[in-house]
Amino acid sequence: MLEIIELYKNLSIPPQKPNKKSPPSKRNRPHRTSKISIPPLPLTLRLAQFLCGSLTLLLIGTLSLTLGAIVAVFDAKVTDTVPDWRQPLVQTDSPLPSPRLSRTLNLLVLGIEGGLPLPTGTPSSLPKPAETLWLMRFDPVQNAVSVLLIPPQTRVEIPDRGRNPVASAHSMGGVTLTSRVVSQTLNAIPIDRYIRADAATFRSFIDLLGGVELFVPESLSYQDSTQGIAVNLQPGWQILKGEETLGFARFQNNEADRSGIHRQQMILQSVGDRLASPTLGPQLPRILQLMHEYIDTNLTLEELFGLVTLLQQRSPDGLKMVLLPGEFTTRRSVPTPYWNIDTTGRDRVLSHYFDRELNPGTQRDRATTPKSPKTLKIALQNASGNPLILGQILAELKSRGYRNVYPVSDWPDPQRHTQIIIQTGDIPAATTLQTLLPTAHLQSSSLGDLESEITLRIGEDAINLKDLYWAK
């Protein structure tokens, strides 16, 4: 019964073209009124007919109540963290041309392998695993958007199924089960809405935007015969169309390759910049209307406009992205690498990025206390063009008590300003480090070295740091 309910919820009906009018068939033609009079039924037959009809109505009513109770119990178990759906999420009286959110909204974004579920009864109607999972927080008060990237290989507890990759929750129970599992994994955070899309929809969306400008850090060659994708990209800044952007996002060397997390963030950042572009303004309403028809979502069209309005009007540092803290682990019992969550890092991210209150005591203390300089993992990445600066900063940081510092490969795109990339969401530790590098910019993303907790990407401004600041 539950599987039937879930399949019905996941039913996806493509838009239908209007049928041309045709003359009515014999079956559809209106019947002419007959002049033949039919004698009334005998009293006994009329009583029997009345009793049968009453019993039928009673049976239907009983089944409806039973089914309603089953659905209510099922929904209560699965959506117990979802707020009241009747609460409006957009301001209908907003003076702006686009609706604004009336409160903070948490949105689950799912990218599905191979395509969205087809109508029930077709060979491919069962849900497929999710290859992309994001939890986004839209805050209209702070004009900010926070994005938590959840690796599909994250090992979580799935009700009645044990510990499995979070991506498999979608193939087991669709959006409903995935929302429940993600919420439970993230300290019962409420999930208000969802968006579910496949590769073809993503590709079309990028094309409708006119492509996105991305920096390709290295040569990428990707071919997927099942999706009809063939991409060969060279390093450097360029505008990528839908198929190229999809190949850029999907490329990976092996199952434990996390570089796709980098590329997802780069695409999201570029899409946000593109949506805010004045040249796109006149076309945007039509683009959003088209996308609302072809994605699977419980967002209304007005709510979708409200989210895009917030993305457009966010503050300069209003887009924060972070990878769910953890590490890849392999065991004999689980040969495929899986993502093992760092619970302290998770609590820290939920506190700083999603404004979640932590339990008093150990949980709050661990999550809010900056990590000690002796144990904080800092990756140094040179983007200044000066090969000597890396060694100087490495020596200076170690003299200031930062013991766990190591160099990584140079970043190929030169930077004017030094960036403190907050890989795992430890904002207090990054702020403390900034006192040694006053001209450095804090960047809330996971675009640095994936083994680090903070990546210090050294720009041209660092050349004068020693003379200006460190001597003091």
GROMACS .gro file of C-alpha atoms in nm:
model
  472
    1MET     CA    1   0.000   0.000   0.000
    2LEU     CA    2   0.278   0.245   0.095
    3GLU     CA    3   0.461   0.173  -0.231
    4ILE     CA    4   0.143   0.249  -0.426
    5ILE     CA    5   0.098   0.575  -0.237
    6GLU     CA    6   0.461   0.675  -0.302
    7LEU     CA    7   0.442   0.588  -0.672
    8TYR     CA    8   0.126   0.796  -0.698
    9LYS     CA    9   0.299   1.090  -0.529
   10ASN     CA   10   0.594   1.060  -0.771
   11LEU     CA   11   0.365   1.048  -1.075
   12SER     CA   12   0.504   1.281  -1.340
   13ILE     CA   13   0.268   1.384  -1.620
   14PRO     CA   14   0.425   1.559  -1.918
   15PRO     CA   15   0.244   1.860  -2.060
   16GLN     CA   16  -0.022   1.756  -2.311
   17LYS     CA   17  -0.076   1.923  -2.643
   18PRO     CA   18  -0.438   2.028  -2.705
   19ASN     CA   19  -0.622   1.781  -2.922
   20LYS     CA   20  -0.772   1.901  -3.245
   21LYS     CA   21  -1.150   1.897  -3.254
   22SER     CA   22  -1.290   1.604  -3.446
   23PRO     CA   23  -1.648   1.499  -3.520
   24PRO     CA   24  -1.795   1.292  -3.239
   25SER     CA   25  -1.781   0.919  -3.279
   26LYS     CA   26  -2.084   0.703  -3.249
   27ARG     CA   27  -1.989   0.627  -2.891
   28ASN     CA   28  -1.956   0.996  -2.803
   29ARG     CA   29  -2.265   1.124  -2.984
   30PRO     CA   30  -2.548   1.238  -2.756
   31HIS     CA   31  -2.832   0.992  -2.730
   32ARG     CA   32  -3.170   1.099  -2.845
   33THR     CA   33  -3.443   1.101  -2.584
   34SER     CA   34  -3.646   0.784  -2.607
   35LYS     CA   35  -4.025   0.805  -2.601
   36ILE     CA   36  -4.061   0.452  -2.472
   37SER     CA   37  -4.205   0.450  -2.116
   38ILE     CA   38  -4.049   0.208  -1.867
   39PRO     CA   39  -4.279   0.065  -1.600
   40PRO     CA   40  -4.169   0.116  -1.234
   41LEU     CA   41  -3.989  -0.166  -1.053
   42PRO     CA   42  -4.184  -0.378  -0.804
   43LEU     CA   43  -4.164  -0.267  -0.438
   44THR     CA   44  -3.945  -0.562  -0.333
   45LEU     CA   45  -3.688  -0.490  -0.601
   46ARG     CA   46  -3.682  -0.119  -0.510
   47LEU     CA   47  -3.616  -0.207  -0.143
   48ALA     CA   48  -3.336  -0.442  -0.244
   49GLN     CA   49  -3.187  -0.172  -0.467
   50PHE     CA   50  -3.201   0.081  -0.180
   51LEU     CA   51  -3.032  -0.160   0.064
   52CYS     CA   52  -2.758  -0.251  -0.183
   53GLY     CA   53  -2.691   0.116  -0.252
   54SER     CA   54  -2.676   0.198   0.120
   55LEU     CA   55  -2.438  -0.089   0.188
   56THR     CA   56  -2.219   0.020  -0.103
   57LEU     CA   57  -2.200   0.377   0.027
   58LEU     CA   58  -2.122   0.250   0.377
   59LEU     CA   59  -1.845   0.025   0.243
   60ILE     CA   60  -1.694   0.308   0.037
   61GLY     CA   61  -1.706   0.542   0.336
   62THR     CA   62  -1.537   0.284   0.559
   63LEU     CA   63  -1.263   0.219   0.305
   64SER     CA   64  -1.207   0.592   0.257
   65LEU     CA   65  -1.172   0.650   0.629
   66THR     CA   66  -0.936   0.353   0.662
   67LEU     CA   67  -0.722   0.464   0.371
   68GLY     CA   68  -0.722   0.820   0.504
   69ALA     CA   69  -0.605   0.696   0.843
   70ILE     CA   70  -0.328   0.491   0.681
   71VAL     CA   71  -0.211   0.790   0.476
   72ALA     CA   72  -0.229   1.017   0.781
   73VAL     CA   73  -0.018   0.779   0.986
   74PHE     CA   74   0.231   0.738   0.700
   75ASP     CA   75   0.259   1.113   0.647
   76ALA     CA   76   0.291   1.176   1.019
   77LYS     CA   77   0.588   0.939   1.035
   78VAL     CA   78   0.758   1.073   0.726
   79THR     CA   79   0.690   1.446   0.735
   80ASP     CA   80   0.698   1.502   1.108
   81THR     CA   81   0.966   1.770   1.065
   82VAL     CA   82   0.781   1.966   0.795
   83PRO     CA   83   0.616   2.292   0.908
   84ASP     CA   84   0.255   2.384   0.832
   85TRP     CA   85   0.224   2.382   0.453
   86ARG     CA   86  -0.060   2.636   0.470
   87GLN     CA   87   0.171   2.906   0.604
   88PRO     CA   88   0.241   3.148   0.315
   89LEU     CA   89   0.603   3.166   0.203
   90VAL     CA   90   0.582   3.475  -0.016
   91GLN     CA   91   0.464   3.829   0.049
   92THR     CA   92   0.174   3.888  -0.186
   93ASP     CA   93   0.169   4.263  -0.114
   94SER     CA   94   0.541   4.318  -0.185
   95PRO     CA   95   0.609   4.644  -0.372
   96LEU     CA   96   0.882   4.474  -0.574
   97PRO     CA   97   0.807   4.337  -0.923
   98SER     CA   98   0.890   3.988  -0.797
   99PRO     CA   99   0.749   3.825  -0.483
  100ARG     CA  100   0.963   3.819  -0.170
  101LEU     CA  101   0.983   3.539   0.082
  102SER     CA  102   0.790   3.598   0.402
  103ARG     CA  103   1.017   3.378   0.613
  104THR     CA  104   1.324   3.156   0.597
  105LEU     CA  105   1.282   2.856   0.367
  106ASN     CA  106   1.481   2.530   0.358
  107LEU     CA  107   1.486   2.370   0.014
  108LEU     CA  108   1.604   2.017  -0.072
  109VAL     CA  109   1.751   1.994  -0.424
  110LEU     CA  110   1.784   1.649  -0.583
  111GLY     CA  111   1.952   1.560  -0.910
  112ILE     CA  112   1.830   1.221  -1.029
  113GLU     CA  113   2.026   0.970  -1.236
  114GLY     CA  114   1.885   0.888  -1.576
  115GLY     CA  115   1.562   1.086  -1.546
  116LEU     CA  116   1.259   1.144  -1.329
  117PRO     CA  117   1.019   0.856  -1.251
  118LEU     CA  118   0.773   0.777  -1.528
  119PRO     CA  119   0.402   0.714  -1.474
  120THR     CA  120   0.320   0.411  -1.261
  121GLY     CA  121   0.314   0.082  -1.448
  122THR     CA  122   0.589   0.163  -1.698
  123PRO     CA  123   0.913  -0.040  -1.687
  124SER     CA  124   1.116   0.252  -1.543
  125SER     CA  125   0.856   0.397  -1.307
  126LEU     CA  126   1.049   0.321  -0.986
  127PRO     CA  127   1.259   0.606  -0.843
  128LYS     CA  128   1.631   0.608  -0.916
  129PRO     CA  129   1.920   0.704  -0.684
  130ALA     CA  130   2.000   1.072  -0.633
  131GLU     CA  131   2.338   1.178  -0.770
  132THR     CA  132   2.318   1.535  -0.633
  133LEU     CA  133   2.185   1.639  -0.292
  134TRP     CA  134   2.184   1.999  -0.168
  135LEU     CA  135   2.009   2.157   0.126
  136MET     CA  136   1.962   2.530   0.064
  137ARG     CA  137   1.854   2.792   0.319
  138PHE     CA  138   1.700   3.114   0.186
  139ASP     CA  139   1.701   3.390   0.450
  140PRO     CA  140   1.507   3.704   0.344
  141VAL     CA  141   1.610   3.896   0.659
  142GLN     CA  142   1.986   3.861   0.600
  143ASN     CA  143   1.950   3.850   0.218
  144ALA     CA  144   2.164   3.537   0.224
  145VAL     CA  145   2.161   3.186   0.080
  146SER     CA  146   2.343   2.895   0.246
  147VAL     CA  147   2.408   2.569   0.061
  148LEU     CA  148   2.508   2.240   0.223
  149LEU     CA  149   2.647   1.991  -0.027
  150ILE     CA  150   2.581   1.632   0.080
  151PRO     CA  151   2.799   1.367  -0.091
  152PRO     CA  152   2.574   1.092  -0.237
  153GLN     CA  153   2.800   0.834  -0.071
  154THR     CA  154   2.721   0.971   0.278
  155ARG     CA  155   2.638   0.673   0.500
  156VAL     CA  156   2.315   0.732   0.692
  157GLU     CA  157   2.052   0.539   0.882
  158ILE     CA  158   1.750   0.463   0.662
  159PRO     CA  159   1.438   0.345   0.852
  160ASP     CA  160   1.384  -0.032   0.819
  161ARG     CA  161   1.684  -0.055   0.579
  162GLY     CA  162   1.985  -0.003   0.806
  163ARG     CA  163   2.291   0.201   0.711
  164ASN     CA  164   2.313   0.286   0.341
  165PRO     CA  165   2.434   0.567   0.114
  166VAL     CA  166   2.196   0.862   0.133
  167ALA     CA  167   2.154   0.851  -0.247
  168SER     CA  168   1.975   0.516  -0.217
  169ALA     CA  169   1.700   0.666   0.000
  170HIS     CA  170   1.546   0.811  -0.315
  171SER     CA  171   1.536   0.475  -0.492
  172MET     CA  172   1.378   0.321  -0.181
  173GLY     CA  173   1.115   0.583  -0.107
  174GLY     CA  174   1.139   0.880  -0.339
  175VAL     CA  175   1.134   1.241  -0.220
  176THR     CA  176   0.938   1.163   0.096
  177LEU     CA  177   1.186   0.914   0.237
  178THR     CA  178   1.486   1.120   0.121
  179SER     CA  179   1.351   1.430   0.297
  180ARG     CA  180   1.294   1.234   0.615
  181VAL     CA  181   1.643   1.079   0.611
  182VAL     CA  182   1.819   1.409   0.537
  183SER     CA  183   1.624   1.584   0.811
  184GLN     CA  184   1.705   1.317   1.070
  185THR     CA  185   2.073   1.313   0.969
  186LEU     CA  186   2.094   1.691   1.014
  187ASN     CA  187   1.955   1.713   1.368
  188ALA     CA  188   1.587   1.715   1.263
  189ILE     CA  189   1.618   2.030   1.053
  190PRO     CA  190   1.284   2.115   0.887
  191ILE     CA  191   1.260   2.081   0.508
  192ASP     CA  192   0.994   2.310   0.362
  193ARG     CA  193   1.008   2.242  -0.011
  194TYR     CA  194   1.195   2.034  -0.267
  195ILE     CA  195   1.308   2.051  -0.630
  196ARG     CA  196   1.382   1.737  -0.827
  197ALA     CA  197   1.535   1.746  -1.174
  198ASP     CA  198   1.718   1.518  -1.414
  199ALA     CA  199   2.015   1.575  -1.643
  200ALA     CA  200   1.804   1.680  -1.943
  201THR     CA  201   1.626   1.948  -1.739
  202PHE     CA  202   1.956   2.082  -1.603
  203ARG     CA  203   2.102   2.095  -1.953
  204SER     CA  204   1.799   2.283  -2.087
  205PHE     CA  205   1.807   2.531  -1.797
  206ILE     CA  206   2.171   2.624  -1.866
  207ASP     CA  207   2.092   2.669  -2.236
  208LEU     CA  208   1.796   2.893  -2.152
  209LEU     CA  209   2.032   3.109  -1.945
  210GLY     CA  210   2.258   3.142  -2.249
  211GLY     CA  211   2.534   2.937  -2.083
  212VAL     CA  212   2.740   3.009  -1.772
  213GLU     CA  213   3.091   3.148  -1.736
  214LEU     CA  214   3.323   2.901  -1.562
  215PHE     CA  215   3.693   2.860  -1.496
  216VAL     CA  216   3.812   2.514  -1.604
  217PRO     CA  217   4.122   2.444  -1.391
  218GLU     CA  218   4.249   2.150  -1.598
  219SER     CA  219   4.178   1.958  -1.916
  220LEU     CA  220   3.863   1.748  -1.887
  221SER     CA  221   3.748   1.478  -2.124
  222TYR     CA  222   3.414   1.316  -2.047
  223GLN     CA  223   3.190   1.083  -2.248
  224ASP     CA  224   2.862   0.924  -2.141
  225SER     CA  225   2.699   0.714  -2.412
  226THR     CA  226   2.386   0.653  -2.203
  227GLN     CA  227   2.313   1.028  -2.184
  228GLY     CA  228   2.462   1.116  -2.523
  229ILE     CA  229   2.721   1.349  -2.368
  230ALA     CA  230   3.072   1.403  -2.504
  231VAL     CA  231   3.279   1.689  -2.357
  232ASN     CA  232   3.639   1.790  -2.417
  233LEU     CA  233   3.733   2.103  -2.222
  234GLN     CA  234   4.060   2.294  -2.211
  235PRO     CA  235   4.183   2.500  -1.911
  236GLY     CA  236   4.079   2.863  -1.870
  237TRP     CA  237   3.775   3.089  -1.843
  238GLN     CA  238   3.497   3.016  -2.091
  239ILE     CA  239   3.120   3.018  -2.137
  240LEU     CA  240   2.982   2.665  -2.128
  241LYS     CA  241   2.649   2.556  -2.275
  242GLY     CA  242   2.420   2.298  -2.119
  243GLU     CA  243   2.589   1.979  -2.240
  244GLU     CA  244   2.938   2.109  -2.158
  245THR     CA  245   2.828   2.225  -1.810
  246LEU     CA  246   2.672   1.885  -1.740
  247GLY     CA  247   2.992   1.708  -1.842
  248PHE     CA  248   3.195   1.952  -1.633
  249ALA     CA  249   2.978   1.872  -1.329
  250ARG     CA  250   2.980   1.495  -1.373
  251PHE     CA  251   3.347   1.429  -1.445
  252GLN     CA  252   3.526   1.217  -1.185
  253ASN     CA  253   3.830   0.988  -1.192
  254ASN     CA  254   3.696   0.727  -0.949
  255GLU     CA  255   3.427   0.666  -0.685
  256ALA     CA  256   3.630   0.846  -0.417
  257ASP     CA  257   3.695   1.151  -0.637
  258ARG     CA  258   3.543   1.454  -0.464
  259SER     CA  259   3.646   1.715  -0.720
  260GLY     CA  260   3.286   1.715  -0.844
  261ILE     CA  261   3.200   1.898  -0.522
  262HIS     CA  262   3.426   2.182  -0.641
  263ARG     CA  263   3.260   2.198  -0.980
  264GLN     CA  264   2.906   2.190  -0.839
  265GLN     CA  265   2.986   2.498  -0.629
  266MET     CA  266   3.147   2.676  -0.924
  267ILE     CA  267   2.837   2.612  -1.135
  268LEU     CA  268   2.601   2.727  -0.859
  269GLN     CA  269   2.802   3.047  -0.808
  270SER     CA  270   2.802   3.116  -1.181
  271VAL     CA  271   2.426   3.048  -1.212
  272GLY     CA  272   2.363   3.293  -0.926
  273ASP     CA  273   2.569   3.559  -1.104
  274ARG     CA  274   2.391   3.491  -1.432
  275LEU     CA  275   2.046   3.521  -1.273
  276ALA     CA  276   2.147   3.863  -1.136
  277SER     CA  277   2.264   3.984  -1.477
  278PRO     CA  278   2.058   4.281  -1.609
  279THR     CA  279   2.075   4.138  -1.962
  280LEU     CA  280   1.872   3.835  -1.850
  281GLY     CA  281   1.598   4.040  -1.681
  282PRO     CA  282   1.337   4.055  -1.961
  283GLN     CA  283   1.371   3.683  -2.036
  284LEU     CA  284   1.373   3.559  -1.675
  285PRO     CA  285   0.995   3.531  -1.612
  286ARG     CA  286   0.948   3.312  -1.919
  287ILE     CA  287   1.252   3.097  -1.827
  288LEU     CA  288   1.117   3.036  -1.476
  289GLN     CA  289   0.770   2.954  -1.607
  290LEU     CA  290   0.915   2.695  -1.843
  291MET     CA  291   1.136   2.541  -1.575
  292HIS     CA  292   0.848   2.524  -1.328
  293GLU     CA  293   0.658   2.312  -1.580
  294TYR     CA  294   0.939   2.062  -1.635
  295ILE     CA  295   1.095   2.018  -1.290
  296ASP     CA  296   0.926   1.818  -1.016
  297THR     CA  297   0.865   2.045  -0.717
  298ASN     CA  298   0.611   2.145  -0.455
  299LEU     CA  299   0.714   2.510  -0.490
  300THR     CA  300   0.447   2.735  -0.634
  301LEU     CA  301   0.549   2.956  -0.923
  302GLU     CA  302   0.533   3.259  -0.690
  303GLU     CA  303   0.764   3.087  -0.440
  304LEU     CA  304   1.011   3.002  -0.718
  305PHE     CA  305   1.015   3.368  -0.820
  306GLY     CA  306   1.073   3.458  -0.454
  307LEU     CA  307   1.380   3.233  -0.434
  308VAL     CA  308   1.528   3.377  -0.752
  309THR     CA  309   1.459   3.732  -0.630
  310LEU     CA  310   1.658   3.657  -0.315
  311LEU     CA  311   1.944   3.510  -0.519
  312GLN     CA  312   1.950   3.826  -0.730
  313GLN     CA  313   1.941   4.067  -0.436
  314ARG     CA  314   2.170   3.880  -0.198
  315SER     CA  315   2.445   4.070  -0.021
  316PRO     CA  316   2.800   4.059  -0.167
  317ASP     CA  317   2.894   3.774   0.068
  318GLY     CA  318   2.541   3.636   0.071
  319LEU     CA  319   2.606   3.302  -0.100
  320LYS     CA  320   2.770   3.055   0.139
  321MET     CA  321   2.851   2.700   0.035
  322VAL     CA  322   2.995   2.422   0.248
  323LEU     CA  323   3.058   2.051   0.214
  324LEU     CA  324   2.907   1.830   0.485
  325PRO     CA  325   3.214   1.770   0.706
  326GLY     CA  326   3.351   1.416   0.699
  327GLU     CA  327   3.593   1.189   0.518
  328PHE     CA  328   3.593   0.893   0.281
  329THR     CA  329   3.628   0.559   0.458
  330THR     CA  330   3.664   0.204   0.330
  331ARG     CA  331   3.604  -0.111   0.532
  332ARG     CA  332   3.623  -0.478   0.448
  333SER     CA  333   3.251  -0.514   0.512
  334VAL     CA  334   3.180  -0.211   0.290
  335PRO     CA  335   3.429  -0.224  -0.002
  336THR     CA  336   3.283   0.082  -0.178
  337PRO     CA  337   3.418   0.410  -0.031
  338TYR     CA  338   3.157   0.595   0.170
  339TRP     CA  339   3.144   0.939   0.331
  340ASN     CA  340   3.166   0.919   0.710
  341ILE     CA  341   3.010   1.228   0.876
  342ASP     CA  342   3.211   1.435   1.124
  343THR     CA  343   2.930   1.499   1.374
  344THR     CA  344   3.106   1.792   1.544
  345GLY     CA  345   3.168   1.956   1.206
  346ARG     CA  346   2.807   1.890   1.106
  347ASP     CA  347   2.679   2.062   1.422
  348ARG     CA  348   2.912   2.356   1.360
  349VAL     CA  349   2.785   2.399   1.003
  350LEU     CA  350   2.420   2.379   1.111
  351SER     CA  351   2.486   2.642   1.377
  352HIS     CA  352   2.679   2.891   1.160
  353TYR     CA  353   2.506   2.841   0.824
  354PHE     CA  354   2.153   2.725   0.912
  355ASP     CA  355   2.102   2.906   1.245
  356ARG     CA  356   2.021   2.581   1.428
  357GLU     CA  357   2.031   2.591   1.807
  358LEU     CA  358   2.261   2.335   1.967
  359ASN     CA  359   2.198   2.143   2.284
  360PRO     CA  360   2.366   2.303   2.587
  361GLY     CA  361   2.683   2.128   2.702
  362THR     CA  362   2.927   1.920   2.502
  363GLN     CA  363   2.758   1.957   2.162
  364ARG     CA  364   2.748   2.336   2.179
  365ASP     CA  365   3.098   2.367   2.324
  366ARG     CA  366   3.259   2.153   2.054
  367ALA     CA  367   3.076   2.321   1.768
  368THR     CA  368   3.127   2.683   1.873
  369THR     CA  369   3.486   2.668   2.003
  370PRO     CA  370   3.749   2.749   1.734
  371LYS     CA  371   3.984   2.464   1.664
  372SER     CA  372   4.329   2.493   1.817
  373PRO     CA  373   4.602   2.630   1.583
  374LYS     CA  374   4.807   2.321   1.669
  375THR     CA  375   4.551   2.084   1.514
  376LEU     CA  376   4.380   2.305   1.252
  377LYS     CA  377   4.457   2.163   0.905
  378ILE     CA  378   4.559   2.450   0.676
  379ALA     CA  379   4.644   2.399   0.309
  380LEU     CA  380   4.861   2.666   0.142
  381GLN     CA  381   4.790   2.725  -0.226
  382ASN     CA  382   4.989   2.978  -0.427
  383ALA     CA  383   4.794   3.195  -0.671
  384SER     CA  384   5.025   3.499  -0.657
  385GLY     CA  385   5.268   3.414  -0.934
  386ASN     CA  386   5.558   3.450  -0.688
  387PRO     CA  387   5.711   3.107  -0.614
  388LEU     CA  388   5.899   3.234  -0.305
  389ILE     CA  389   5.600   3.364  -0.107
  390LEU     CA  390   5.467   3.016  -0.023
  391GLY     CA  391   5.770   2.921   0.187
  392GLN     CA  392   5.770   3.257   0.368
  393ILE     CA  393   5.405   3.231   0.474
  394LEU     CA  394   5.448   2.865   0.571
  395ALA     CA  395   5.735   2.956   0.804
  396GLU     CA  396   5.546   3.254   0.949
  397LEU     CA  397   5.233   3.050   1.028
  398LYS     CA  398   5.436   2.780   1.202
  399SER     CA  399   5.611   3.043   1.410
  400ARG     CA  400   5.266   3.166   1.519
  401GLY     CA  401   5.164   2.821   1.647
  402TYR     CA  402   4.998   2.674   1.336
  403ARG     CA  403   5.162   2.333   1.323
  404ASN     CA  404   4.942   2.142   1.077
  405VAL     CA  405   5.018   2.348   0.766
  406TYR     CA  406   5.109   2.196   0.430
  407PRO     CA  407   5.151   2.318   0.067
  408VAL     CA  408   4.933   2.197  -0.223
  409SER     CA  409   4.951   2.248  -0.600
  410ASP     CA  410   4.936   2.606  -0.727
  411TRP     CA  411   4.598   2.744  -0.833
  412PRO     CA  412   4.620   2.811  -1.210
  413ASP     CA  413   4.405   3.128  -1.206
  414PRO     CA  414   4.609   3.420  -1.059
  415GLN     CA  415   4.436   3.608  -0.774
  416ARG     CA  416   4.488   3.969  -0.665
  417HIS     CA  417   4.361   3.911  -0.311
  418THR     CA  418   4.439   3.632  -0.067
  419GLN     CA  419   4.142   3.413   0.020
  420ILE     CA  420   4.078   3.225   0.344
  421ILE     CA  421   3.853   2.947   0.220
  422ILE     CA  422   3.643   2.805   0.504
  423GLN     CA  423   3.630   2.443   0.391
  424THR     CA  424   3.440   2.287   0.682
  425GLY     CA  425   3.245   2.583   0.818
  426ASP     CA  426   3.477   2.679   1.107
  427ILE     CA  427   3.415   3.053   1.081
  428PRO     CA  428   3.569   3.140   1.424
  429ALA     CA  429   3.900   2.969   1.329
  430ALA     CA  430   3.905   3.151   0.995
  431THR     CA  431   3.838   3.485   1.164
  432THR     CA  432   4.128   3.425   1.404
  433LEU     CA  433   4.357   3.344   1.110
  434GLN     CA  434   4.248   3.665   0.938
  435THR     CA  435   4.411   3.871   1.215
  436LEU     CA  436   4.747   3.760   1.070
  437LEU     CA  437   4.634   3.836   0.713
  438PRO     CA  438   4.423   4.156   0.735
  439THR     CA  439   4.387   4.202   0.359
  440ALA     CA  440   4.265   3.845   0.306
  441HIS     CA  441   3.900   3.785   0.215
  442LEU     CA  442   3.693   3.524   0.397
  443GLN     CA  443   3.527   3.290   0.150
  444SER     CA  444   3.251   3.058   0.276
  445SER     CA  445   3.283   2.770   0.033
  446SER     CA  446   3.453   2.435  -0.004
  447LEU     CA  447   3.652   2.533  -0.313
  448GLY     CA  448   3.993   2.471  -0.156
  449ASP     CA  449   4.186   2.154  -0.080
  450LEU     CA  450   3.933   1.890   0.021
  451GLU     CA  451   4.163   1.739   0.284
  452SER     CA  452   4.195   2.070   0.467
  453GLU     CA  453   3.976   2.252   0.715
  454ILE     CA  454   4.093   2.591   0.584
  455THR     CA  455   4.266   2.660   0.254
  456LEU     CA  456   4.477   2.974   0.232
  457ARG     CA  457   4.486   3.071  -0.135
  458ILE     CA  458   4.769   3.325  -0.154
  459GLY     CA  459   4.716   3.624  -0.382
  460GLU     CA  460   4.937   3.906  -0.502
  461ASP     CA  461   4.855   4.118  -0.195
  462ALA     CA  462   5.043   3.872   0.028
  463ILE     CA  463   5.380   3.982  -0.107
  464ASN     CA  464   5.375   4.291   0.118
  465LEU     CA  465   5.221   4.123   0.420
  466LYS     CA  466   5.548   4.065   0.602
  467ASP     CA  467   5.662   4.427   0.577
  468LEU     CA  468   5.319   4.579   0.654
  469TYR     CA  469   5.182   4.358   0.928
  470TRP     CA  470   5.398   4.073   1.048
  471ALA     CA  471   5.680   4.296   1.168
  472LYS     CA  472   5.429   4.451   1.412
   0.00000   0.00000   0.00000
